[in-house]
Amino acid sequence: DTGVSQNPRHKITKRGQNVTFRCDPISEHNRLYWYRQTLGQGPEFLTYFQNEAQLEKSRLLSDRFSAERPKGSFSTLEIQRTEQGDSAMYLCASSERTGWNTEAFFGQGTRLTVV
Amino acid sequence: RKEVEQDPGPFNVPEGATVAFNCTYSNSASQSFFWYRQDCRKEPKLLMSVYSSGNEDGRFTAQLNRASQYISLLIRDSKLSDSATYLCVVNMRSGFTGGGNKLTFGTGTQLKVEL
């Protein structure tokens, strides 16, 4: 498998529960991004890693969200005390560090539904 | 003002028509520019990069005007298979000292090509 892999593909959770998503980027890619997308909107930036360093986190992200990339390979995104407004598609993307004009490859996403 | 703005459409055009999408961005320090395509319930995929000199890939032509902070995509002889959402994407240098960047997406423009 040479693409970006995300698990699970779908997650239904009750409000107030914690959830964790996993992203496995393309193996030689050292940049990894998390985005959130709701219906009718473009992907919204959440956070960005270069290797294991989290270089930027969106101001829109509350303290309930945390992301890690402990060994510079796979990444996890955790949402604590989920709210109905967290329902969305969570997309992970990766790219090589070869300059500005580099293509980002997306995984198929994890669709979260908070009930 | 949004960092990347697009007309959400939908654009409903007959097969064979020429259609143009526009996009404006707010950060004059933006480094690189792309058009991504997203099919319904799928992940975004790179359609083409956008260069200052303009670039063409078959029926698709992209142009960039840095002075006006404006990007365009022209699709000639549209096909039914072109029906999708077209996302304007800008690569902005992140606030983190030492580098890093993030891809910022517009809301997307929906295209429907009809018989």
PDB file of C-alpha atoms in Angstrom:
ATOM      1  CA  ASP A   1       0.000   0.000   0.000  1.00  0.00           C
ATOM      2  CA  THR A   2       1.646   3.218  -1.142  1.00  0.00           C
ATOM      3  CA  GLY A   3      -1.051   5.711  -0.168  1.00  0.00           C
ATOM      4  CA  VAL A   4      -2.010   7.562   2.992  1.00  0.00           C
ATOM      5  CA  SER A   5      -3.998   5.285   5.265  1.00  0.00           C
ATOM      6  CA  GLN A   6      -6.485   6.435   7.884  1.00  0.00           C
ATOM      7  CA  ASN A   7      -8.261   4.394  10.531  1.00  0.00           C
ATOM      8  CA  PRO A   8     -11.021   3.985  11.331  1.00  0.00           C
ATOM      9  CA  ARG A   9     -12.949   5.034   8.237  1.00  0.00           C
ATOM     10  CA  HIS A  10     -16.073   5.714  10.269  1.00  0.00           C
ATOM     11  CA  LYS A  11     -16.618   6.427  13.937  1.00  0.00           C
ATOM     12  CA  ILE A  12     -19.887   6.980  15.754  1.00  0.00           C
ATOM     13  CA  THR A  13     -19.547   8.111  19.349  1.00  0.00           C
ATOM     14  CA  LYS A  14     -21.692   9.500  22.093  1.00  0.00           C
ATOM     15  CA  ARG A  15     -21.261  13.097  23.139  1.00  0.00           C
ATOM     16  CA  GLY A  16     -18.690  13.395  25.882  1.00  0.00           C
ATOM     17  CA  GLN A  17     -16.631  10.389  24.838  1.00  0.00           C
ATOM     18  CA  ASN A  18     -13.011  10.545  23.689  1.00  0.00           C
ATOM     19  CA  VAL A  19     -11.994   9.375  20.235  1.00  0.00           C
ATOM     20  CA  THR A  20      -8.628   8.760  18.584  1.00  0.00           C
ATOM     21  CA  PHE A  21      -7.875   8.554  14.891  1.00  0.00           C
ATOM     22  CA  ARG A  22      -4.741   7.226  13.255  1.00  0.00           C
ATOM     23  CA  CYS A  23      -2.963   8.291  10.086  1.00  0.00           C
ATOM     24  CA  ASP A  24      -0.158   6.407   8.347  1.00  0.00           C
ATOM     25  CA  PRO A  25       1.466   8.688   5.777  1.00  0.00           C
ATOM     26  CA  ILE A  26       3.363   7.657   2.678  1.00  0.00           C
ATOM     27  CA  SER A  27       6.566   6.200   4.053  1.00  0.00           C
ATOM     28  CA  GLU A  28       9.139   8.685   2.758  1.00  0.00           C
ATOM     29  CA  HIS A  29       7.007  11.758   3.478  1.00  0.00           C
ATOM     30  CA  ASN A  30       8.102  13.825   6.448  1.00  0.00           C
ATOM     31  CA  ARG A  31       5.324  16.424   6.344  1.00  0.00           C
ATOM     32  CA  LEU A  32       1.957  15.426   7.766  1.00  0.00           C
ATOM     33  CA  TYR A  33      -1.229  17.498   7.964  1.00  0.00           C
ATOM     34  CA  TRP A  34      -4.588  17.100   9.657  1.00  0.00           C
ATOM     35  CA  TYR A  35      -7.673  18.783   8.240  1.00  0.00           C
ATOM     36  CA  ARG A  36     -11.360  18.800   9.102  1.00  0.00           C
ATOM     37  CA  GLN A  37     -14.071  19.053   6.468  1.00  0.00           C
ATOM     38  CA  THR A  38     -17.793  19.607   6.858  1.00  0.00           C
ATOM     39  CA  LEU A  39     -20.437  19.413   4.159  1.00  0.00           C
ATOM     40  CA  GLY A  40     -20.156  22.182   1.585  1.00  0.00           C
ATOM     41  CA  GLN A  41     -16.861  23.479   2.947  1.00  0.00           C
ATOM     42  CA  GLY A  42     -13.265  23.045   1.938  1.00  0.00           C
ATOM     43  CA  PRO A  43     -10.824  21.239   4.218  1.00  0.00           C
ATOM     44  CA  GLU A  44     -10.019  23.352   7.273  1.00  0.00           C
ATOM     45  CA  PHE A  45      -6.419  23.263   8.551  1.00  0.00           C
ATOM     46  CA  LEU A  46      -5.991  21.766  12.020  1.00  0.00           C
ATOM     47  CA  THR A  47      -2.299  21.063  12.479  1.00  0.00           C
ATOM     48  CA  TYR A  48       0.950  20.286  10.696  1.00  0.00           C
ATOM     49  CA  PHE A  49       3.998  18.166  11.523  1.00  0.00           C
ATOM     50  CA  GLN A  50       7.435  18.083  10.047  1.00  0.00           C
ATOM     51  CA  ASN A  51       8.872  14.778  11.173  1.00  0.00           C
ATOM     52  CA  GLU A  52       7.920  14.532  14.857  1.00  0.00           C
ATOM     53  CA  ALA A  53       7.722  18.297  15.428  1.00  0.00           C
ATOM     54  CA  GLN A  54       4.282  19.882  15.510  1.00  0.00           C
ATOM     55  CA  LEU A  55       5.021  23.172  13.768  1.00  0.00           C
ATOM     56  CA  GLU A  56       1.616  24.771  13.709  1.00  0.00           C
ATOM     57  CA  LYS A  57      -1.765  24.319  15.302  1.00  0.00           C
ATOM     58  CA  SER A  58      -4.858  26.169  14.194  1.00  0.00           C
ATOM     59  CA  ARG A  59      -6.246  28.776  16.571  1.00  0.00           C
ATOM     60  CA  LEU A  60      -9.629  27.272  15.813  1.00  0.00           C
ATOM     61  CA  LEU A  61      -8.582  24.107  17.584  1.00  0.00           C
ATOM     62  CA  SER A  62      -9.767  23.931  21.142  1.00  0.00           C
ATOM     63  CA  ASP A  63      -7.820  22.337  23.966  1.00  0.00           C
ATOM     64  CA  ARG A  64      -9.928  19.214  23.498  1.00  0.00           C
ATOM     65  CA  PHE A  65      -7.945  18.402  20.367  1.00  0.00           C
ATOM     66  CA  SER A  66      -4.439  17.009  20.460  1.00  0.00           C
ATOM     67  CA  ALA A  67      -2.241  15.447  17.824  1.00  0.00           C
ATOM     68  CA  GLU A  68       1.000  13.523  18.056  1.00  0.00           C
ATOM     69  CA  ARG A  69       3.548  12.063  15.717  1.00  0.00           C
ATOM     70  CA  PRO A  70       5.912  10.402  18.167  1.00  0.00           C
ATOM     71  CA  LYS A  71       8.471   8.866  15.824  1.00  0.00           C
ATOM     72  CA  GLY A  72       7.923  10.986  12.793  1.00  0.00           C
ATOM     73  CA  SER A  73       5.939   8.251  11.106  1.00  0.00           C
ATOM     74  CA  PHE A  74       2.267   7.657  11.919  1.00  0.00           C
ATOM     75  CA  SER A  75       0.181  10.301  13.661  1.00  0.00           C
ATOM     76  CA  THR A  76      -2.799  10.260  15.987  1.00  0.00           C
ATOM     77  CA  LEU A  77      -5.493  12.865  16.478  1.00  0.00           C
ATOM     78  CA  GLU A  78      -7.434  12.705  19.735  1.00  0.00           C
ATOM     79  CA  ILE A  79     -10.631  14.562  20.531  1.00  0.00           C
ATOM     80  CA  GLN A  80     -11.618  14.619  24.173  1.00  0.00           C
ATOM     81  CA  ARG A  81     -15.162  15.159  25.445  1.00  0.00           C
ATOM     82  CA  THR A  82     -16.632  15.131  21.966  1.00  0.00           C
ATOM     83  CA  GLU A  83     -19.390  17.545  21.047  1.00  0.00           C
ATOM     84  CA  GLN A  84     -21.947  17.362  18.261  1.00  0.00           C
ATOM     85  CA  GLY A  85     -20.123  20.160  16.475  1.00  0.00           C
ATOM     86  CA  ASP A  86     -17.110  17.875  16.131  1.00  0.00           C
ATOM     87  CA  SER A  87     -19.020  15.754  13.622  1.00  0.00           C
ATOM     88  CA  ALA A  88     -17.055  16.027  10.384  1.00  0.00           C
ATOM     89  CA  MET A  89     -14.668  14.256   8.049  1.00  0.00           C
ATOM     90  CA  TYR A  90     -11.119  14.289   9.427  1.00  0.00           C
ATOM     91  CA  LEU A  91      -8.543  14.172   6.660  1.00  0.00           C
ATOM     92  CA  CYS A  92      -4.858  13.418   6.920  1.00  0.00           C
ATOM     93  CA  ALA A  93      -2.370  14.341   4.198  1.00  0.00           C
ATOM     94  CA  SER A  94       1.359  13.910   3.729  1.00  0.00           C
ATOM     95  CA  SER A  95       3.999  15.404   1.473  1.00  0.00           C
ATOM     96  CA  GLU A  96       7.712  15.343   0.877  1.00  0.00           C
ATOM     97  CA  ARG A  97       9.942  18.120   2.073  1.00  0.00           C
ATOM     98  CA  THR A  98      11.135  19.231  -1.331  1.00  0.00           C
ATOM     99  CA  GLY A  99      10.186  22.883  -1.293  1.00  0.00           C
ATOM    100  CA  TRP A 100       7.048  24.891  -1.631  1.00  0.00           C
ATOM    101  CA  ASN A 101       5.575  23.377  -4.741  1.00  0.00           C
ATOM    102  CA  THR A 102       5.076  19.907  -3.370  1.00  0.00           C
ATOM    103  CA  GLU A 103       1.939  17.833  -3.757  1.00  0.00           C
ATOM    104  CA  ALA A 104       0.009  16.756  -0.675  1.00  0.00           C
ATOM    105  CA  PHE A 105      -1.571  13.302  -0.807  1.00  0.00           C
ATOM    106  CA  PHE A 106      -4.722  12.761   1.192  1.00  0.00           C
ATOM    107  CA  GLY A 107      -6.070   9.703   2.906  1.00  0.00           C
ATOM    108  CA  GLN A 108      -9.705   8.729   2.526  1.00  0.00           C
ATOM    109  CA  GLY A 109     -10.549  10.295   5.849  1.00  0.00           C
ATOM    110  CA  THR A 110     -12.280   9.307   9.063  1.00  0.00           C
ATOM    111  CA  ARG A 111     -15.928  10.302   9.240  1.00  0.00           C
ATOM    112  CA  LEU A 112     -16.890  11.150  12.822  1.00  0.00           C
ATOM    113  CA  THR A 113     -20.494  11.306  13.938  1.00  0.00           C
ATOM    114  CA  VAL A 114     -21.194  12.492  17.468  1.00  0.00           C
ATOM    115  CA  VAL A 115     -24.675  11.579  18.687  1.00  0.00           C
TER     116      VAL A 115
ATOM    117  CA  ARG B   1     -12.006  38.095   5.179  1.00  0.00           C
ATOM    118  CA  LYS B   2     -11.269  34.439   4.393  1.00  0.00           C
ATOM    119  CA  GLU B   3      -7.688  33.577   3.483  1.00  0.00           C
ATOM    120  CA  VAL B   4      -8.791  31.887   0.249  1.00  0.00           C
ATOM    121  CA  GLU B   5     -12.093  32.790  -1.381  1.00  0.00           C
ATOM    122  CA  GLN B   6     -13.969  31.018  -4.140  1.00  0.00           C
ATOM    123  CA  ASP B   7     -17.423  31.240  -5.655  1.00  0.00           C
ATOM    124  CA  PRO B   8     -19.111  28.075  -4.292  1.00  0.00           C
ATOM    125  CA  GLY B   9     -21.320  27.644  -7.376  1.00  0.00           C
ATOM    126  CA  PRO B  10     -22.739  25.288  -8.417  1.00  0.00           C
ATOM    127  CA  PHE B  11     -21.809  25.861 -12.010  1.00  0.00           C
ATOM    128  CA  ASN B  12     -24.156  23.831 -14.217  1.00  0.00           C
ATOM    129  CA  VAL B  13     -22.807  23.664 -17.763  1.00  0.00           C
ATOM    130  CA  PRO B  14     -23.562  21.572 -20.838  1.00  0.00           C
ATOM    131  CA  GLU B  15     -21.046  19.053 -22.065  1.00  0.00           C
ATOM    132  CA  GLY B  16     -18.505  20.724 -24.325  1.00  0.00           C
ATOM    133  CA  ALA B  17     -18.760  24.119 -22.654  1.00  0.00           C
ATOM    134  CA  THR B  18     -15.847  26.177 -21.403  1.00  0.00           C
ATOM    135  CA  VAL B  19     -15.998  27.120 -17.738  1.00  0.00           C
ATOM    136  CA  ALA B  20     -13.763  29.322 -15.612  1.00  0.00           C
ATOM    137  CA  PHE B  21     -13.272  29.362 -11.865  1.00  0.00           C
ATOM    138  CA  ASN B  22     -11.728  32.200  -9.911  1.00  0.00           C
ATOM    139  CA  CYS B  23     -10.040  32.383  -6.570  1.00  0.00           C
ATOM    140  CA  THR B  24      -8.540  35.182  -4.508  1.00  0.00           C
ATOM    141  CA  TYR B  25      -6.139  34.929  -1.590  1.00  0.00           C
ATOM    142  CA  SER B  26      -5.338  37.394   1.150  1.00  0.00           C
ATOM    143  CA  ASN B  27      -1.754  36.623   2.132  1.00  0.00           C
ATOM    144  CA  SER B  28       0.653  38.320  -0.249  1.00  0.00           C
ATOM    145  CA  ALA B  29       3.493  36.201   1.135  1.00  0.00           C
ATOM    146  CA  SER B  30       1.909  33.017  -0.184  1.00  0.00           C
ATOM    147  CA  GLN B  31       4.473  30.808  -1.829  1.00  0.00           C
ATOM    148  CA  SER B  32       2.710  28.344  -4.084  1.00  0.00           C
ATOM    149  CA  PHE B  33      -0.683  27.659  -5.523  1.00  0.00           C
ATOM    150  CA  PHE B  34      -2.687  24.639  -6.608  1.00  0.00           C
ATOM    151  CA  TRP B  35      -6.018  23.420  -7.851  1.00  0.00           C
ATOM    152  CA  TYR B  36      -7.299  20.235  -6.246  1.00  0.00           C
ATOM    153  CA  ARG B  37     -10.282  18.223  -7.368  1.00  0.00           C
ATOM    154  CA  GLN B  38     -12.634  16.499  -4.936  1.00  0.00           C
ATOM    155  CA  ASP B  39     -15.264  14.023  -6.028  1.00  0.00           C
ATOM    156  CA  CYS B  40     -18.325  13.463  -3.873  1.00  0.00           C
ATOM    157  CA  ARG B  41     -17.407  11.660  -0.639  1.00  0.00           C
ATOM    158  CA  LYS B  42     -13.801  11.255  -1.757  1.00  0.00           C
ATOM    159  CA  GLU B  43     -10.534  12.810  -0.686  1.00  0.00           C
ATOM    160  CA  PRO B  44      -9.062  15.828  -2.511  1.00  0.00           C
ATOM    161  CA  LYS B  45      -6.525  15.068  -5.230  1.00  0.00           C
ATOM    162  CA  LEU B  46      -4.086  17.398  -6.948  1.00  0.00           C
ATOM    163  CA  LEU B  47      -5.317  18.576 -10.335  1.00  0.00           C
ATOM    164  CA  MET B  48      -2.478  20.933 -11.150  1.00  0.00           C
ATOM    165  CA  SER B  49      -0.012  23.384  -9.708  1.00  0.00           C
ATOM    166  CA  VAL B  50      -0.300  27.030 -10.722  1.00  0.00           C
ATOM    167  CA  TYR B  51       2.715  28.965 -11.932  1.00  0.00           C
ATOM    168  CA  SER B  52       3.173  32.677 -12.493  1.00  0.00           C
ATOM    169  CA  SER B  53       3.726  32.109 -16.184  1.00  0.00           C
ATOM    170  CA  GLY B  54       0.493  30.162 -16.456  1.00  0.00           C
ATOM    171  CA  ASN B  55       0.360  26.489 -17.240  1.00  0.00           C
ATOM    172  CA  GLU B  56      -1.738  24.129 -19.268  1.00  0.00           C
ATOM    173  CA  ASP B  57      -2.497  20.437 -18.945  1.00  0.00           C
ATOM    174  CA  GLY B  58      -4.699  19.199 -21.750  1.00  0.00           C
ATOM    175  CA  ARG B  59      -8.088  20.874 -21.413  1.00  0.00           C
ATOM    176  CA  PHE B  60      -7.109  22.606 -18.186  1.00  0.00           C
ATOM    177  CA  THR B  61      -5.350  25.976 -17.941  1.00  0.00           C
ATOM    178  CA  ALA B  62      -4.327  27.616 -14.687  1.00  0.00           C
ATOM    179  CA  GLN B  63      -3.155  31.186 -14.239  1.00  0.00           C
ATOM    180  CA  LEU B  64      -1.791  33.215 -11.373  1.00  0.00           C
ATOM    181  CA  ASN B  65      -1.761  36.982 -10.938  1.00  0.00           C
ATOM    182  CA  ARG B  66       0.388  37.761  -7.908  1.00  0.00           C
ATOM    183  CA  ALA B  67      -0.237  41.505  -8.100  1.00  0.00           C
ATOM    184  CA  SER B  68      -3.985  40.978  -7.851  1.00  0.00           C
ATOM    185  CA  GLN B  69      -3.655  37.877  -5.633  1.00  0.00           C
ATOM    186  CA  TYR B  70      -5.887  36.022  -8.029  1.00  0.00           C
ATOM    187  CA  ILE B  71      -5.851  32.478  -9.397  1.00  0.00           C
ATOM    188  CA  SER B  72      -7.971  31.025 -12.163  1.00  0.00           C
ATOM    189  CA  LEU B  73      -8.776  27.644 -13.673  1.00  0.00           C
ATOM    190  CA  LEU B  74     -10.189  27.254 -17.167  1.00  0.00           C
ATOM    191  CA  ILE B  75     -11.707  23.997 -18.344  1.00  0.00           C
ATOM    192  CA  ARG B  76     -12.311  23.665 -22.068  1.00  0.00           C
ATOM    193  CA  ASP B  77     -14.579  21.131 -23.787  1.00  0.00           C
ATOM    194  CA  SER B  78     -15.977  20.003 -20.439  1.00  0.00           C
ATOM    195  CA  LYS B  79     -16.845  16.339 -19.970  1.00  0.00           C
ATOM    196  CA  LEU B  80     -19.389  14.655 -17.740  1.00  0.00           C
ATOM    197  CA  SER B  81     -16.437  13.237 -15.812  1.00  0.00           C
ATOM    198  CA  ASP B  82     -15.286  16.765 -14.925  1.00  0.00           C
ATOM    199  CA  SER B  83     -18.234  17.047 -12.510  1.00  0.00           C
ATOM    200  CA  ALA B  84     -16.654  17.559  -9.102  1.00  0.00           C
ATOM    201  CA  THR B  85     -15.700  20.238  -6.611  1.00  0.00           C
ATOM    202  CA  TYR B  86     -12.610  22.267  -7.504  1.00  0.00           C
ATOM    203  CA  LEU B  87     -10.604  23.517  -4.561  1.00  0.00           C
ATOM    204  CA  CYS B  88      -8.242  26.470  -4.751  1.00  0.00           C
ATOM    205  CA  VAL B  89      -5.258  25.878  -2.481  1.00  0.00           C
ATOM    206  CA  VAL B  90      -2.586  28.293  -1.319  1.00  0.00           C
ATOM    207  CA  ASN B  91       0.628  27.329   0.433  1.00  0.00           C
ATOM    208  CA  MET B  92       1.356  29.917   3.083  1.00  0.00           C
ATOM    209  CA  ARG B  93       4.424  30.108   5.220  1.00  0.00           C
ATOM    210  CA  SER B  94       3.422  29.270   8.760  1.00  0.00           C
ATOM    211  CA  GLY B  95       4.125  31.547  11.688  1.00  0.00           C
ATOM    212  CA  PHE B  96       6.665  29.139  13.108  1.00  0.00           C
ATOM    213  CA  THR B  97      10.158  30.546  13.066  1.00  0.00           C
ATOM    214  CA  GLY B  98      12.460  28.417  11.035  1.00  0.00           C
ATOM    215  CA  GLY B  99      10.077  27.350   8.368  1.00  0.00           C
ATOM    216  CA  GLY B 100       7.076  25.194   7.937  1.00  0.00           C
ATOM    217  CA  ASN B 101       4.111  25.797   5.764  1.00  0.00           C
ATOM    218  CA  LYS B 102       0.453  24.968   5.563  1.00  0.00           C
ATOM    219  CA  LEU B 103      -1.962  24.402   2.713  1.00  0.00           C
ATOM    220  CA  THR B 104      -5.022  26.632   2.991  1.00  0.00           C
ATOM    221  CA  PHE B 105      -8.097  25.602   1.043  1.00  0.00           C
ATOM    222  CA  GLY B 106     -10.952  27.603  -0.336  1.00  0.00           C
ATOM    223  CA  THR B 107     -14.491  26.365   0.149  1.00  0.00           C
ATOM    224  CA  GLY B 108     -14.467  24.847  -3.331  1.00  0.00           C
ATOM    225  CA  THR B 109     -16.495  25.481  -6.466  1.00  0.00           C
ATOM    226  CA  GLN B 110     -18.930  22.780  -7.496  1.00  0.00           C
ATOM    227  CA  LEU B 111     -19.129  21.936 -11.189  1.00  0.00           C
ATOM    228  CA  LYS B 112     -21.911  19.894 -12.741  1.00  0.00           C
ATOM    229  CA  VAL B 113     -21.540  19.012 -16.396  1.00  0.00           C
ATOM    230  CA  GLU B 114     -24.803  17.945 -18.004  1.00  0.00           C
ATOM    231  CA  LEU B 115     -25.759  16.253 -21.247  1.00  0.00           C
TER     232      LEU B 115
END
